[in-house]
CSV table of C-alpha atoms and ligand atoms in Angstrom, one decimal:
chain,number,residue,atom,x,y,z
A,1,UNK,CA,0.0,0.0,0.0
A,2,UNK,CA,1.4,3.4,-0.8
A,3,UNK,CA,0.8,6.3,1.5
A,4,UNK,CA,1.8,9.9,1.9
A,5,UNK,CA,-0.5,11.0,4.7
A,6,UNK,CA,2.2,11.3,7.4
A,7,UNK,CA,5.0,13.8,7.5
A,8,UNK,CA,8.6,12.7,7.0
A,9,UNK,CA,9.2,13.3,10.8
A,10,UNK,CA,6.2,11.1,11.7
A,11,UNK,CA,7.4,8.3,9.4
A,12,UNK,CA,10.9,8.6,10.9
A,13,UNK,CA,9.5,8.5,14.4
A,14,UNK,CA,7.5,5.4,13.6
A,15,UNK,CA,10.5,3.6,12.0
A,16,UNK,CA,12.7,4.5,14.9
A,17,UNK,CA,10.2,3.0,17.3
A,18,UNK,CA,10.1,-0.1,15.2
A,19,UNK,CA,13.8,-0.5,15.1
A,20,UNK,CA,14.1,0.1,18.9
A,21,UNK,CA,11.7,-2.8,19.4
A,22,UNK,CA,13.4,-5.0,16.7
A,23,UNK,CA,16.8,-4.4,18.4
A,24,UNK,CA,15.6,-6.0,21.6
A,25,UNK,CA,14.1,-8.9,19.7
A,26,UNK,CA,17.1,-9.3,17.4
A,27,UNK,CA,19.6,-9.2,20.2
A,28,UNK,CA,18.0,-12.4,21.7
A,29,UNK,CA,17.7,-14.2,18.3
A,30,UNK,CA,19.6,-17.1,17.0
A,31,UNK,CA,19.8,-15.2,13.7
A,32,UNK,CA,22.2,-12.7,15.3
A,33,UNK,CA,23.7,-15.2,17.7
A,34,UNK,CA,25.1,-12.6,20.1
A,35,UNK,CA,26.8,-15.3,22.3
A,36,UNK,CA,28.6,-16.7,19.3
A,37,UNK,CA,29.7,-13.2,18.3
A,38,UNK,CA,31.1,-12.6,21.8
A,39,UNK,CA,33.5,-15.6,21.3
A,40,UNK,CA,34.4,-15.3,17.5
A,41,UNK,CA,34.0,-11.5,17.2
A,42,UNK,CA,33.0,-11.7,13.6
A,43,UNK,CA,29.5,-11.2,12.0
A,44,UNK,CA,30.8,-10.5,8.5
A,45,UNK,CA,30.2,-12.8,5.5
A,46,UNK,CA,33.1,-13.9,3.3
A,47,UNK,CA,31.7,-11.9,0.4
A,48,UNK,CA,32.1,-8.5,2.0
A,49,UNK,CA,35.4,-9.5,3.7
A,50,UNK,CA,36.8,-10.4,0.2
A,51,UNK,CA,35.4,-7.5,-1.7
A,52,UNK,CA,36.4,-4.9,0.9
A,53,UNK,CA,40.0,-6.1,1.2
A,54,UNK,CA,42.2,-5.1,4.0
A,55,UNK,CA,40.8,-2.4,6.3
A,56,UNK,CA,43.8,-2.4,8.7
A,57,UNK,CA,44.6,1.1,10.0
A,58,UNK,CA,41.9,2.7,7.9
A,59,UNK,CA,39.1,4.9,9.3
A,60,UNK,CA,35.7,3.4,8.6
A,61,UNK,CA,32.3,5.0,8.9
A,62,UNK,CA,29.5,2.4,9.1
A,63,UNK,CA,26.1,3.8,8.2
A,64,UNK,CA,22.9,2.2,9.7
A,65,UNK,CA,25.0,-0.1,11.9
A,66,UNK,CA,22.1,-1.6,13.9
A,67,UNK,CA,23.6,-2.8,17.2
A,68,UNK,CA,27.1,-2.7,15.9
A,69,UNK,CA,28.1,-6.3,15.2
A,70,UNK,CA,29.6,-5.6,11.8
A,71,UNK,CA,31.1,-2.4,13.0
A,72,UNK,CA,32.9,-4.2,15.8
A,73,UNK,CA,33.9,-7.0,13.4
A,74,UNK,CA,35.6,-4.4,11.1
A,75,UNK,CA,37.3,-2.9,14.2
A,76,UNK,CA,38.5,-6.4,15.1
A,77,UNK,CA,40.1,-6.5,11.6
A,78,UNK,CA,42.1,-3.4,12.4
A,79,UNK,CA,39.8,-0.5,11.2
A,80,UNK,CA,39.2,2.6,13.3
A,81,UNK,CA,35.5,2.5,13.3
A,82,UNK,CA,32.5,4.8,13.8
A,83,UNK,CA,29.0,3.3,13.7
A,84,UNK,CA,25.9,5.3,13.2
A,85,UNK,CA,22.2,4.4,13.6
A,86,UNK,CA,19.1,6.3,14.5
A,87,UNK,CA,18.0,3.6,17.0
A,88,UNK,CA,19.0,4.6,20.5
A,89,UNK,CA,18.5,1.0,21.7
A,90,UNK,CA,20.8,-0.2,18.9
A,91,UNK,CA,23.5,2.3,19.8
A,92,UNK,CA,23.2,1.6,23.5
A,93,UNK,CA,23.8,-2.1,22.9
A,94,UNK,CA,26.6,-1.4,20.5
A,95,UNK,CA,28.4,0.7,23.1
A,96,UNK,CA,27.9,-2.0,25.8
A,97,UNK,CA,29.4,-4.6,23.4
A,98,UNK,CA,32.3,-2.4,22.6
A,99,UNK,CA,33.1,-2.0,26.3
A,100,UNK,CA,32.4,-5.6,27.2
A,101,UNK,CA,34.5,-7.1,24.4
A,102,UNK,CA,37.2,-4.4,24.7
A,103,UNK,CA,36.9,-3.6,21.0
A,104,UNK,CA,37.5,0.2,20.5
A,105,UNK,CA,34.7,1.8,18.5
A,106,UNK,CA,32.8,5.1,18.4
A,107,UNK,CA,29.0,4.9,18.1
A,108,UNK,CA,26.7,7.8,17.3
A,109,UNK,CA,22.9,7.8,17.6
A,110,UNK,CA,21.6,9.9,14.6
A,111,UNK,CA,19.5,9.8,11.5
A,112,UNK,CA,22.1,9.5,8.8
A,113,UNK,CA,20.8,12.6,7.1
A,114,UNK,CA,21.5,14.7,10.3
A,115,UNK,CA,25.0,13.3,10.8
A,116,UNK,CA,26.9,16.1,8.9
A,117,UNK,CA,25.7,18.4,11.7
A,118,UNK,CA,27.1,16.1,14.4
A,119,UNK,CA,30.4,14.7,13.0
A,120,UNK,CA,33.3,16.5,11.4
A,121,UNK,CA,35.7,13.7,10.6
A,122,UNK,CA,36.4,12.5,7.0
A,123,UNK,CA,36.9,8.7,6.5
A,124,UNK,CA,38.9,6.3,4.3
A,125,UNK,CA,35.9,4.1,3.9
A,126,UNK,CA,32.1,4.5,4.2
A,127,UNK,CA,30.4,1.1,4.6
A,128,UNK,CA,26.8,0.0,4.7
A,129,UNK,CA,25.1,-3.4,4.4
A,130,UNK,CA,22.1,-5.7,4.1
A,131,UNK,CA,18.7,-4.1,4.6
A,132,UNK,CA,19.5,-0.4,4.6
A,133,UNK,CA,18.2,1.4,1.5
A,134,UNK,CA,14.5,0.9,1.8
A,135,UNK,CA,14.5,2.8,5.1
A,136,UNK,CA,15.8,5.9,3.4
A,137,UNK,CA,13.4,8.3,1.8
A,138,UNK,CA,15.9,10.2,-0.3
A,139,UNK,CA,18.8,8.5,-2.1
A,140,UNK,CA,20.2,11.8,-3.6
A,141,UNK,CA,20.8,13.0,0.0
A,142,UNK,CA,22.2,9.6,0.9
A,143,UNK,CA,24.8,9.9,-1.9
A,144,UNK,CA,25.7,13.4,-0.8
A,145,UNK,CA,26.0,12.2,2.8
A,146,UNK,CA,28.4,9.4,1.7
A,147,UNK,CA,30.5,11.9,-0.3
A,148,UNK,CA,30.5,14.4,2.6
A,149,UNK,CA,32.2,11.9,4.9
A,150,UNK,CA,34.8,10.5,2.4
A,151,UNK,CA,38.3,11.8,2.0
A,152,UNK,CA,39.1,12.4,-1.7
A,153,UNK,CA,40.0,9.0,-3.1
A,154,UNK,CA,38.2,7.3,-0.3
A,155,UNK,CA,36.1,4.1,-0.8
A,156,UNK,CA,32.4,3.5,-0.6
A,157,UNK,CA,31.2,-0.1,-0.3
A,158,UNK,CA,27.6,-1.4,-0.1
A,159,UNK,CA,26.3,-5.0,0.0
A,160,UNK,CA,22.6,-5.0,-0.1
A,161,UNK,CA,19.5,-7.0,-1.1
A,162,UNK,CA,18.6,-6.5,-4.8
A,163,UNK,CA,15.7,-4.1,-5.6
A,164,UNK,CA,14.4,-6.9,-7.7
A,165,UNK,CA,13.0,-8.6,-4.5
A,166,UNK,CA,10.8,-5.7,-3.7
A,167,UNK,CA,8.5,-6.9,-6.6
A,168,UNK,CA,7.8,-10.2,-4.8
A,169,UNK,CA,4.7,-10.8,-2.7
A,170,UNK,CA,5.1,-11.4,1.1
A,171,UNK,CA,5.3,-15.2,0.5
A,172,UNK,CA,7.8,-14.8,-2.4
A,173,UNK,CA,5.5,-16.9,-4.6
A,174,UNK,CA,4.7,-14.3,-7.3
A,175,UNK,CA,5.3,-10.8,-8.5
A,176,UNK,CA,2.8,-8.5,-7.1
A,177,UNK,CA,4.5,-5.1,-6.5
A,178,UNK,CA,5.8,-2.4,-8.8
A,179,UNK,CA,9.5,-1.9,-9.5
A,180,UNK,CA,9.2,1.9,-9.7
A,181,UNK,CA,7.8,3.8,-6.7
A,182,UNK,CA,8.6,7.4,-7.7
A,183,UNK,CA,9.5,8.4,-4.1
A,184,UNK,CA,6.3,7.1,-2.5
A,185,UNK,CA,6.5,5.2,0.8
A,186,UNK,CA,4.9,1.8,1.3
A,187,UNK,CA,3.3,0.9,4.7
A,188,UNK,CA,3.3,-2.6,6.0
A,189,UNK,CA,2.4,-4.2,9.3
A,190,UNK,CA,5.3,-6.2,10.7
A,191,UNK,CA,4.6,-9.2,12.8
A,192,UNK,CA,7.6,-10.4,14.9
A,193,UNK,CA,11.0,-9.5,13.4
A,194,UNK,CA,12.9,-10.7,10.3
A,195,UNK,CA,15.3,-12.3,12.8
A,196,UNK,CA,12.5,-14.0,14.9
A,197,UNK,CA,9.2,-14.4,13.1
A,198,UNK,CA,7.7,-16.2,16.2
A,199,UNK,CA,8.0,-13.2,18.5
A,200,UNK,CA,4.6,-11.7,19.4
A,201,UNK,CA,5.0,-8.2,18.2
A,202,UNK,CA,3.1,-6.0,15.8
A,203,UNK,CA,4.3,-2.6,14.4
A,204,UNK,CA,3.8,-0.5,11.3
A,205,UNK,CA,6.8,0.1,9.0
A,206,UNK,CA,7.3,2.7,6.2
A,207,UNK,CA,9.7,2.0,3.5
A,208,UNK,CA,10.9,3.5,0.2
A,209,UNK,CA,11.9,0.9,-2.4
A,210,UNK,CA,14.5,2.2,-4.8
A,211,UNK,CA,15.4,1.1,-8.3
A,212,UNK,CA,19.0,0.2,-9.3
A,213,UNK,CA,19.2,3.3,-11.5
A,214,UNK,CA,18.3,5.5,-8.5
A,215,UNK,CA,21.0,3.9,-6.4
A,216,UNK,CA,23.7,4.2,-9.1
A,217,UNK,CA,22.8,7.7,-10.2
A,218,UNK,CA,22.6,9.1,-6.6
A,219,UNK,CA,26.2,7.9,-6.1
A,220,UNK,CA,27.5,9.2,-9.5
A,221,UNK,CA,25.8,12.6,-8.9
A,222,UNK,CA,27.6,12.9,-5.5
A,223,UNK,CA,31.0,12.4,-7.2
A,224,UNK,CA,31.5,8.7,-6.7
A,225,UNK,CA,33.2,6.7,-9.5
A,226,UNK,CA,31.7,3.2,-9.6
A,227,UNK,CA,34.5,0.6,-9.7
A,228,UNK,CA,32.0,-2.3,-9.9
A,229,UNK,CA,28.4,-3.3,-9.5
A,230,UNK,CA,28.1,-7.0,-8.8
A,231,UNK,CA,24.8,-9.0,-8.7
A,232,UNK,CA,24.5,-12.2,-6.8
A,233,UNK,CA,21.9,-15.0,-7.4
A,234,UNK,CA,21.6,-15.7,-3.6
A,235,UNK,CA,21.0,-14.1,-0.2
A,236,UNK,CA,23.7,-14.3,2.4
A,237,UNK,CA,20.9,-14.7,5.0
A,238,UNK,CA,18.0,-17.1,5.3
A,239,UNK,CA,15.7,-14.3,6.1
A,240,UNK,CA,13.1,-14.5,3.3
A,241,UNK,CA,10.3,-17.0,2.7
A,242,UNK,CA,10.8,-20.0,0.4
A,243,UNK,CA,14.6,-20.0,0.5
A,244,UNK,CA,16.7,-23.1,0.4
A,245,UNK,CA,20.4,-23.5,1.2
A,246,UNK,CA,22.6,-23.5,-1.9
A,247,UNK,CA,26.1,-23.2,-0.4
A,248,UNK,CA,27.8,-21.7,2.6
A,249,UNK,CA,25.9,-18.5,3.5
A,250,UNK,CA,24.0,-18.8,0.2
A,251,UNK,CA,20.3,-19.1,0.1
A,252,UNK,CA,18.3,-19.2,-3.2
A,253,UNK,CA,14.6,-19.2,-4.0
A,254,UNK,CA,13.2,-22.7,-4.0
A,255,UNK,CA,12.8,-24.1,-7.6
A,256,UNK,CA,14.5,-21.1,-9.0
A,257,UNK,CA,18.0,-22.2,-8.0
A,258,UNK,CA,20.4,-19.5,-9.0
A,259,UNK,CA,18.4,-17.7,-11.7
A,260,UNK,CA,17.3,-14.6,-9.9
A,261,UNK,CA,19.2,-11.6,-8.5
A,262,UNK,CA,18.9,-11.5,-4.7
A,263,UNK,CA,21.8,-9.2,-3.7
A,264,UNK,CA,24.2,-6.7,-5.2
A,265,UNK,CA,27.4,-4.9,-4.1
A,266,UNK,CA,28.9,-1.7,-5.3
A,267,UNK,CA,32.4,-0.4,-4.7
A,268,UNK,CA,33.1,3.3,-5.6
A,269,UNK,CA,35.7,5.9,-5.1
A,270,UNK,CA,35.1,9.6,-4.2
A,271,UNK,CA,36.6,11.8,-6.9
A,272,UNK,CA,35.6,15.4,-6.0
A,273,UNK,CA,36.5,16.5,-9.6
A,274,UNK,CA,33.6,14.4,-10.9
A,275,UNK,CA,31.2,17.0,-9.4
A,276,UNK,CA,32.4,19.5,-12.0
A,277,UNK,CA,31.7,17.2,-15.0
B,1,LIG,C1,18.7,-4.1,8.6
B,1,LIG,S1,19.5,-3.0,9.7
B,1,LIG,C2,21.1,-3.0,9.1
B,1,LIG,C3,21.8,-4.2,9.6
B,1,LIG,C4,23.3,-4.2,9.2
B,1,LIG,N1,23.5,-5.1,8.1
B,1,LIG,C5,24.2,-4.6,10.4
B,1,LIG,O1,25.3,-4.3,10.3
B,1,LIG,O2,23.7,-5.3,11.3
B,1,LIG,C6,18.9,-1.4,9.2
B,1,LIG,C7,19.3,-0.4,10.2
B,1,LIG,O3,19.0,0.9,9.6
B,1,LIG,C8,18.7,1.8,10.7
B,1,LIG,N2,18.0,3.0,10.1
B,1,LIG,C9,16.9,3.0,9.4
B,1,LIG,N3,16.7,4.3,9.0
B,1,LIG,C10,17.7,5.0,9.5
B,1,LIG,C11,18.1,6.4,9.4
B,1,LIG,N4,17.3,7.3,8.7
B,1,LIG,N5,19.2,6.9,9.9
B,1,LIG,C12,20.0,6.0,10.6
B,1,LIG,N6,19.7,4.7,10.8
B,1,LIG,C13,18.6,4.2,10.2
B,1,LIG,C14,17.8,0.9,11.6
B,1,LIG,O4,17.8,1.4,13.0
B,1,LIG,C15,18.6,-0.4,11.5
B,1,LIG,O5,19.5,-0.6,12.6
């Protein structure tokens, strides 16, 4: 269902409340396996570890870091990390984990679009991953925010679910939704969390599906030179209906094997001169 009845602030407030509740559910879930993380200190998948390369000694800004597991994982690989999320519950837990595990990290509670008013530092890397873009109403501002925080020549990396999957119905059995939303939000009623569907919890969610061209153009317009766009026929997580295991950390749609795009990654370099072309 598309809706534009609420103001952007009201939509943001609703989504922050949802993510505060989801943080509490997710932190207890086997999906996030917090106890396992406390011993192995890694939540990253091989795909982003390989594509990002060495982060040792680099400053890294993690946008939409949830409760910080990936942020702390990059810190454990030698990066000097800053994680940002608008969920105060997420940031509170991220700070607790940083202290408890003795992994140095800086965490900031902020809407990413407000961040330039709170943080002055420039970074070698801006990183964001898995389930971030549909929560953002404006990708042009997103691109500018990434560029704002990168040093000239700095790297942006995203690994994310493919916009293709936004066209599937909630059971992932047929195409029922448009690909193009033209900036409108969609409202859904979330039951439980993607990390624990059995949890008794109901909350509304407002999301903004974005097409691949919106994603690419918002980065290019902000002065980012795309090094590559990769598409993957699997999800790293078993968090959608009707998925079956295909390989380690690879889940594909049942009966479709590896014929559909479920994730993509982009690596790009900030070249300020591109803004003049
Ligand atoms: C699916 S999670 C990302 C999880 C991530 N892959 C990780 O490292 O765990 C999406 C995150 O986006 C955050 N978020 C949504 N809208 C935001 C906004 N406007 N500003 C900052 N964070 C936001 C939510 O609080 C949530 O933690």
